[in-house]
PDB file of C-alpha atoms in Angstrom:
ATOM      1  CA  UNK A   1     118.985  80.365  87.871  1.00  0.00           C
ATOM      2  CA  UNK A   2     117.882  80.100  91.837  1.00  0.00           C
ATOM      3  CA  UNK A   3     116.167  77.150  92.930  1.00  0.00           C
ATOM      4  CA  UNK A   4     114.591  75.996  96.013  1.00  0.00           C
ATOM      5  CA  UNK A   5     114.142  72.042  97.194  1.00  0.00           C
ATOM      6  CA  UNK A   6     112.135  71.112 100.247  1.00  0.00           C
ATOM      7  CA  UNK A   7     112.653  67.361 101.140  1.00  0.00           C
ATOM      8  CA  UNK A   8     110.218  65.867 103.710  1.00  0.00           C
ATOM      9  CA  UNK A   9     110.738  62.958 105.312  1.00  0.00           C
ATOM     10  CA  UNK A  10     114.506  62.955 104.361  1.00  0.00           C
ATOM     11  CA  UNK A  11     114.492  59.553 103.248  1.00  0.00           C
ATOM     12  CA  UNK A  12     112.558  60.111  99.954  1.00  0.00           C
ATOM     13  CA  UNK A  13     113.253  62.419  97.068  1.00  0.00           C
ATOM     14  CA  UNK A  14     112.712  66.087  97.165  1.00  0.00           C
ATOM     15  CA  UNK A  15     108.744  66.732  97.219  1.00  0.00           C
ATOM     16  CA  UNK A  16     108.688  70.011  96.226  1.00  0.00           C
ATOM     17  CA  UNK A  17     111.329  71.807  93.457  1.00  0.00           C
ATOM     18  CA  UNK A  18     110.848  75.686  92.898  1.00  0.00           C
ATOM     19  CA  UNK A  19     112.857  76.972  89.970  1.00  0.00           C
ATOM     20  CA  UNK A  20     113.118  80.704  89.278  1.00  0.00           C
ATOM     21  CA  UNK A  21     114.806  82.721  86.417  1.00  0.00           C
ATOM     22  CA  UNK A  22     117.939  84.258  84.625  1.00  0.00           C
ATOM     23  CA  UNK A  23     119.134  86.386  82.332  1.00  0.00           C
ATOM     24  CA  UNK A  24     119.429  83.629  79.463  1.00  0.00           C
ATOM     25  CA  UNK A  25     116.719  82.450  77.505  1.00  0.00           C
ATOM     26  CA  UNK A  26     115.414  78.967  76.285  1.00  0.00           C
ATOM     27  CA  UNK A  27     117.014  79.476  73.043  1.00  0.00           C
ATOM     28  CA  UNK A  28     120.115  79.419  74.948  1.00  0.00           C
ATOM     29  CA  UNK A  29     120.470  75.749  75.963  1.00  0.00           C
ATOM     30  CA  UNK A  30     123.206  74.892  73.591  1.00  0.00           C
ATOM     31  CA  UNK A  31     125.395  77.610  75.094  1.00  0.00           C
ATOM     32  CA  UNK A  32     124.097  77.211  78.795  1.00  0.00           C
ATOM     33  CA  UNK A  33     123.951  73.812  79.403  1.00  0.00           C
ATOM     34  CA  UNK A  34     122.396  73.963  82.698  1.00  0.00           C
ATOM     35  CA  UNK A  35     119.139  74.917  81.017  1.00  0.00           C
ATOM     36  CA  UNK A  36     119.235  71.395  79.290  1.00  0.00           C
ATOM     37  CA  UNK A  37     119.765  69.907  82.496  1.00  0.00           C
ATOM     38  CA  UNK A  38     116.975  72.289  84.323  1.00  0.00           C
ATOM     39  CA  UNK A  39     114.819  71.237  81.467  1.00  0.00           C
ATOM     40  CA  UNK A  40     115.077  67.449  81.986  1.00  0.00           C
ATOM     41  CA  UNK A  41     114.937  67.945  85.680  1.00  0.00           C
ATOM     42  CA  UNK A  42     111.136  69.629  85.235  1.00  0.00           C
ATOM     43  CA  UNK A  43     110.026  67.074  82.717  1.00  0.00           C
ATOM     44  CA  UNK A  44     111.111  64.357  85.073  1.00  0.00           C
ATOM     45  CA  UNK A  45     109.106  66.023  88.029  1.00  0.00           C
ATOM     46  CA  UNK A  46     106.285  67.068  85.775  1.00  0.00           C
ATOM     47  CA  UNK A  47     106.086  63.206  84.500  1.00  0.00           C
ATOM     48  CA  UNK A  48     106.043  62.033  87.948  1.00  0.00           C
ATOM     49  CA  UNK A  49     103.470  64.097  89.468  1.00  0.00           C
ATOM     50  CA  UNK A  50     105.931  65.992  91.550  1.00  0.00           C
ATOM     51  CA  UNK A  51     104.961  69.568  92.448  1.00  0.00           C
ATOM     52  CA  UNK A  52     107.050  72.406  90.710  1.00  0.00           C
ATOM     53  CA  UNK A  53     106.555  76.186  90.639  1.00  0.00           C
ATOM     54  CA  UNK A  54     108.419  77.819  87.893  1.00  0.00           C
ATOM     55  CA  UNK A  55     108.773  81.502  87.813  1.00  0.00           C
ATOM     56  CA  UNK A  56     109.952  83.569  84.339  1.00  0.00           C
ATOM     57  CA  UNK A  57     112.272  81.541  82.651  1.00  0.00           C
ATOM     58  CA  UNK A  58     111.591  78.546  84.384  1.00  0.00           C
ATOM     59  CA  UNK A  59     108.328  78.885  83.474  1.00  0.00           C
ATOM     60  CA  UNK A  60     109.312  79.212  79.810  1.00  0.00           C
ATOM     61  CA  UNK A  61     111.422  75.888  80.334  1.00  0.00           C
ATOM     62  CA  UNK A  62     108.105  74.268  81.962  1.00  0.00           C
ATOM     63  CA  UNK A  63     106.032  75.428  78.766  1.00  0.00           C
ATOM     64  CA  UNK A  64     109.004  74.104  76.637  1.00  0.00           C
ATOM     65  CA  UNK A  65     108.698  70.819  78.340  1.00  0.00           C
ATOM     66  CA  UNK A  66     105.148  70.331  77.904  1.00  0.00           C
ATOM     67  CA  UNK A  67     105.762  70.867  73.663  1.00  0.00           C
ATOM     68  CA  UNK A  68     104.753  74.457  73.674  1.00  0.00           C
ATOM     69  CA  UNK A  69     106.522  76.997  71.563  1.00  0.00           C
ATOM     70  CA  UNK A  70     109.127  79.934  73.323  1.00  0.00           C
ATOM     71  CA  UNK A  71     109.995  82.968  71.263  1.00  0.00           C
ATOM     72  CA  UNK A  72     111.304  86.409  71.894  1.00  0.00           C
ATOM     73  CA  UNK A  73     108.175  88.573  72.075  1.00  0.00           C
ATOM     74  CA  UNK A  74     107.134  92.137  70.088  1.00  0.00           C
ATOM     75  CA  UNK A  75     107.857  93.925  73.327  1.00  0.00           C
ATOM     76  CA  UNK A  76     110.495  93.669  76.275  1.00  0.00           C
ATOM     77  CA  UNK A  77     108.249  93.630  79.163  1.00  0.00           C
ATOM     78  CA  UNK A  78     109.687  95.344  82.287  1.00  0.00           C
ATOM     79  CA  UNK A  79     108.358  97.112  85.381  1.00  0.00           C
ATOM     80  CA  UNK A  80     105.327  96.771  87.627  1.00  0.00           C
ATOM     81  CA  UNK A  81     101.867  95.789  85.882  1.00  0.00           C
ATOM     82  CA  UNK A  82      98.598  94.254  86.551  1.00  0.00           C
ATOM     83  CA  UNK A  83      97.408  90.874  85.580  1.00  0.00           C
ATOM     84  CA  UNK A  84      93.548  89.314  84.955  1.00  0.00           C
ATOM     85  CA  UNK A  85      92.915  85.904  85.973  1.00  0.00           C
ATOM     86  CA  UNK A  86      91.089  83.649  84.107  1.00  0.00           C
ATOM     87  CA  UNK A  87      87.959  81.496  85.299  1.00  0.00           C
ATOM     88  CA  UNK A  88      90.726  78.820  86.333  1.00  0.00           C
ATOM     89  CA  UNK A  89      92.876  81.407  87.483  1.00  0.00           C
ATOM     90  CA  UNK A  90      90.089  82.408  90.394  1.00  0.00           C
ATOM     91  CA  UNK A  91      89.861  78.551  91.264  1.00  0.00           C
ATOM     92  CA  UNK A  92      93.981  78.485  91.553  1.00  0.00           C
ATOM     93  CA  UNK A  93      96.420  79.337  94.072  1.00  0.00           C
ATOM     94  CA  UNK A  94      96.462  82.746  92.195  1.00  0.00           C
ATOM     95  CA  UNK A  95      93.171  83.986  93.436  1.00  0.00           C
ATOM     96  CA  UNK A  96      94.772  86.666  95.817  1.00  0.00           C
ATOM     97  CA  UNK A  97      96.255  88.403  92.888  1.00  0.00           C
ATOM     98  CA  UNK A  98      93.124  89.386  91.885  1.00  0.00           C
ATOM     99  CA  UNK A  99      92.743  92.063  94.535  1.00  0.00           C
ATOM    100  CA  UNK A 100      92.538  95.755  93.913  1.00  0.00           C
ATOM    101  CA  UNK A 101      95.728  97.414  93.202  1.00  0.00           C
ATOM    102  CA  UNK A 102      98.031  94.388  92.783  1.00  0.00           C
ATOM    103  CA  UNK A 103     100.716  95.053  90.630  1.00  0.00           C
ATOM    104  CA  UNK A 104     103.190  92.138  89.793  1.00  0.00           C
ATOM    105  CA  UNK A 105     106.703  92.577  88.445  1.00  0.00           C
ATOM    106  CA  UNK A 106     107.416  91.715  84.811  1.00  0.00           C
ATOM    107  CA  UNK A 107     111.033  91.247  83.516  1.00  0.00           C
ATOM    108  CA  UNK A 108     111.032  89.026  80.323  1.00  0.00           C
ATOM    109  CA  UNK A 109     111.360  89.392  76.583  1.00  0.00           C
ATOM    110  CA  UNK A 110     110.686  85.737  75.575  1.00  0.00           C
ATOM    111  CA  UNK A 111     107.165  84.492  75.806  1.00  0.00           C
ATOM    112  CA  UNK A 112     105.498  81.022  74.971  1.00  0.00           C
ATOM    113  CA  UNK A 113     102.347  79.626  73.794  1.00  0.00           C
ATOM    114  CA  UNK A 114     100.395  76.870  75.623  1.00  0.00           C
ATOM    115  CA  UNK A 115      99.311  73.471  74.983  1.00  0.00           C
ATOM    116  CA  UNK A 116      95.808  72.128  75.881  1.00  0.00           C
ATOM    117  CA  UNK A 117      96.805  70.236  78.819  1.00  0.00           C
ATOM    118  CA  UNK A 118      98.442  73.392  80.258  1.00  0.00           C
ATOM    119  CA  UNK A 119      95.328  75.538  81.080  1.00  0.00           C
ATOM    120  CA  UNK A 120      95.758  79.560  81.280  1.00  0.00           C
ATOM    121  CA  UNK A 121      95.741  81.170  84.597  1.00  0.00           C
ATOM    122  CA  UNK A 122      96.361  84.602  84.052  1.00  0.00           C
ATOM    123  CA  UNK A 123      96.996  87.261  81.026  1.00  0.00           C
ATOM    124  CA  UNK A 124      97.792  90.842  80.407  1.00  0.00           C
ATOM    125  CA  UNK A 125      97.152  93.488  78.002  1.00  0.00           C
ATOM    126  CA  UNK A 126     100.739  92.706  76.545  1.00  0.00           C
ATOM    127  CA  UNK A 127     100.932  89.092  76.515  1.00  0.00           C
ATOM    128  CA  UNK A 128      97.887  86.640  77.051  1.00  0.00           C
ATOM    129  CA  UNK A 129      99.774  83.821  78.527  1.00  0.00           C
ATOM    130  CA  UNK A 130     101.010  84.722  82.048  1.00  0.00           C
ATOM    131  CA  UNK A 131     100.650  81.849  83.953  1.00  0.00           C
ATOM    132  CA  UNK A 132      99.354  78.158  83.744  1.00  0.00           C
ATOM    133  CA  UNK A 133      99.140  75.130  85.578  1.00  0.00           C
ATOM    134  CA  UNK A 134     100.228  71.500  84.657  1.00  0.00           C
ATOM    135  CA  UNK A 135      98.718  68.747  86.248  1.00  0.00           C
ATOM    136  CA  UNK A 136      98.126  68.636  90.173  1.00  0.00           C
ATOM    137  CA  UNK A 137     101.405  70.480  91.389  1.00  0.00           C
ATOM    138  CA  UNK A 138     102.561  72.311  88.642  1.00  0.00           C
ATOM    139  CA  UNK A 139     102.555  75.933  88.549  1.00  0.00           C
ATOM    140  CA  UNK A 140     104.426  78.254  86.078  1.00  0.00           C
ATOM    141  CA  UNK A 141     104.121  82.101  86.367  1.00  0.00           C
ATOM    142  CA  UNK A 142     105.790  84.461  83.782  1.00  0.00           C
ATOM    143  CA  UNK A 143     105.691  87.314  86.110  1.00  0.00           C
ATOM    144  CA  UNK A 144     107.447  87.530  89.737  1.00  0.00           C
ATOM    145  CA  UNK A 145     105.804  87.535  92.862  1.00  0.00           C
ATOM    146  CA  UNK A 146     108.882  86.662  94.874  1.00  0.00           C
ATOM    147  CA  UNK A 147     110.859  89.901  93.991  1.00  0.00           C
ATOM    148  CA  UNK A 148     111.028  92.147  97.476  1.00  0.00           C
ATOM    149  CA  UNK A 149     111.980  95.745  97.624  1.00  0.00           C
ATOM    150  CA  UNK A 150     115.365  94.973  99.395  1.00  0.00           C
ATOM    151  CA  UNK A 151     116.507  92.944  96.664  1.00  0.00           C
ATOM    152  CA  UNK A 152     115.566  94.555  93.553  1.00  0.00           C
ATOM    153  CA  UNK A 153     118.356  97.297  93.189  1.00  0.00           C
ATOM    154  CA  UNK A 154     120.591  94.189  92.733  1.00  0.00           C
ATOM    155  CA  UNK A 155     118.278  93.510  89.751  1.00  0.00           C
ATOM    156  CA  UNK A 156     118.778  96.952  88.500  1.00  0.00           C
ATOM    157  CA  UNK A 157     122.673  96.675  88.867  1.00  0.00           C
ATOM    158  CA  UNK A 158     122.594  93.612  87.304  1.00  0.00           C
ATOM    159  CA  UNK A 159     120.574  94.087  84.509  1.00  0.00           C
ATOM    160  CA  UNK A 160     122.382  97.781  83.911  1.00  0.00           C
ATOM    161  CA  UNK A 161     123.338  96.958  80.273  1.00  0.00           C
ATOM    162  CA  UNK A 162     119.715  95.390  79.146  1.00  0.00           C
ATOM    163  CA  UNK A 163     118.120  98.686  80.764  1.00  0.00           C
ATOM    164  CA  UNK A 164     120.383 101.163  78.960  1.00  0.00           C
ATOM    165  CA  UNK A 165     119.301  99.748  75.613  1.00  0.00           C
ATOM    166  CA  UNK A 166     115.557 100.547  76.765  1.00  0.00           C
ATOM    167  CA  UNK A 167     113.619 104.183  77.414  1.00  0.00           C
ATOM    168  CA  UNK A 168     112.731 102.600  81.005  1.00  0.00           C
ATOM    169  CA  UNK A 169     113.608 104.938  83.829  1.00  0.00           C
ATOM    170  CA  UNK A 170     115.320 103.113  86.566  1.00  0.00           C
ATOM    171  CA  UNK A 171     114.346 105.996  89.124  1.00  0.00           C
ATOM    172  CA  UNK A 172     110.704 104.699  88.228  1.00  0.00           C
ATOM    173  CA  UNK A 173     111.534 101.163  88.743  1.00  0.00           C
ATOM    174  CA  UNK A 174     112.733 101.928  92.213  1.00  0.00           C
ATOM    175  CA  UNK A 175     109.847 104.113  93.020  1.00  0.00           C
ATOM    176  CA  UNK A 176     107.112 101.621  91.791  1.00  0.00           C
ATOM    177  CA  UNK A 177     109.381  98.628  93.986  1.00  0.00           C
ATOM    178  CA  UNK A 178     109.202 100.764  97.149  1.00  0.00           C
ATOM    179  CA  UNK A 179     104.969 101.401  96.331  1.00  0.00           C
ATOM    180  CA  UNK A 180     104.176  98.119  95.499  1.00  0.00           C
ATOM    181  CA  UNK A 181     106.581  95.386  96.726  1.00  0.00           C
ATOM    182  CA  UNK A 182     105.612  95.584 100.705  1.00  0.00           C
ATOM    183  CA  UNK A 183     101.935  94.823  99.783  1.00  0.00           C
ATOM    184  CA  UNK A 184     102.734  92.468  96.912  1.00  0.00           C
ATOM    185  CA  UNK A 185     104.966  90.375  99.479  1.00  0.00           C
ATOM    186  CA  UNK A 186     102.075  89.767 101.593  1.00  0.00           C
ATOM    187  CA  UNK A 187      99.975  88.519  98.411  1.00  0.00           C
ATOM    188  CA  UNK A 188     102.807  86.391  97.248  1.00  0.00           C
ATOM    189  CA  UNK A 189     103.014  84.644 100.665  1.00  0.00           C
ATOM    190  CA  UNK A 190      98.890  84.006 100.445  1.00  0.00           C
ATOM    191  CA  UNK A 191      99.696  82.475  96.773  1.00  0.00           C
ATOM    192  CA  UNK A 192     102.329  80.398  97.848  1.00  0.00           C
ATOM    193  CA  UNK A 193     100.786  79.110 101.050  1.00  0.00           C
ATOM    194  CA  UNK A 194      97.681  78.347  98.762  1.00  0.00           C
ATOM    195  CA  UNK A 195      99.839  75.953  96.785  1.00  0.00           C
ATOM    196  CA  UNK A 196     101.466  74.335  99.379  1.00  0.00           C
ATOM    197  CA  UNK A 197      98.014  73.563 100.961  1.00  0.00           C
ATOM    198  CA  UNK A 198      96.788  72.533  97.518  1.00  0.00           C
ATOM    199  CA  UNK A 199      99.840  70.502  96.830  1.00  0.00           C
ATOM    200  CA  UNK A 200     100.267  68.718 100.085  1.00  0.00           C
ATOM    201  CA  UNK A 201      97.324  69.440 102.317  1.00  0.00           C
ATOM    202  CA  UNK A 202      96.285  65.395 102.042  1.00  0.00           C
ATOM    203  CA  UNK A 203      98.955  63.732 101.330  1.00  0.00           C
ATOM    204  CA  UNK A 204     101.677  65.388 103.405  1.00  0.00           C
ATOM    205  CA  UNK A 205      99.652  67.487 106.084  1.00  0.00           C
ATOM    206  CA  UNK A 206     103.269  68.404 107.961  1.00  0.00           C
ATOM    207  CA  UNK A 207     103.718  70.520 104.514  1.00  0.00           C
ATOM    208  CA  UNK A 208     100.200  71.766 104.612  1.00  0.00           C
ATOM    209  CA  UNK A 209     100.081  75.424 105.939  1.00  0.00           C
ATOM    210  CA  UNK A 210     103.825  75.687 105.877  1.00  0.00           C
ATOM    211  CA  UNK A 211     104.293  79.515 106.106  1.00  0.00           C
ATOM    212  CA  UNK A 212     106.907  81.045 103.333  1.00  0.00           C
ATOM    213  CA  UNK A 213     108.252  83.210 106.010  1.00  0.00           C
ATOM    214  CA  UNK A 214     110.038  80.090 107.594  1.00  0.00           C
ATOM    215  CA  UNK A 215     113.837  79.471 107.103  1.00  0.00           C
ATOM    216  CA  UNK A 216     113.110  76.620 104.691  1.00  0.00           C
ATOM    217  CA  UNK A 217     111.127  78.563 102.313  1.00  0.00           C
ATOM    218  CA  UNK A 218     112.962  82.136 103.005  1.00  0.00           C
ATOM    219  CA  UNK A 219     115.360  81.622  99.757  1.00  0.00           C
ATOM    220  CA  UNK A 220     112.166  81.583  97.626  1.00  0.00           C
ATOM    221  CA  UNK A 221     111.402  85.031  98.899  1.00  0.00           C
ATOM    222  CA  UNK A 222     114.558  86.492  97.915  1.00  0.00           C
ATOM    223  CA  UNK A 223     114.980  88.089  94.674  1.00  0.00           C
TER     224      UNK A 223
END
């Protein structure tokens, strides 16, 4: 699991938590106790109105925290693909993803249902629940917008056993990564900056407009 925490000012608890993915699943909480700790942290942040951005596995943990079912899907979804925004999605920080030609990176086999308290923001032809929001500062993405072209080869190596059990061509993954990752990185920056502005714009203006290329946020943009 990869995490990013931004604290401002230093005398207060972390204001922003970004929780990223990993190769395990929500059902593995008994084996990997870190997941249970992660779930408790997400629950605490959401219940106290603290912003949290969950990506992939952490989006699934957010769904589970809200009482939704998380389970293995019928199809493993790996590779670049389009998503469709819902009406709420168009008015959310995800709006830049509606641009023509945008392809996000999917890499998961588990999926989740949604509770009424978590509005769906995006879907695709494979699975209907690709993104949702929770309260004012909770944003969950089943897909990856933070993966850059330079770090993707580490993914392919780290998931070599998983990929060997599929008919997915790693060379095609590399080709699509080189083609789609550079414009996707710019759009990802727009999404994250919108989320920061929406979350901190009034209460903490010093964090509004923070660019995701800043050193404080650079870990989030490293896959």
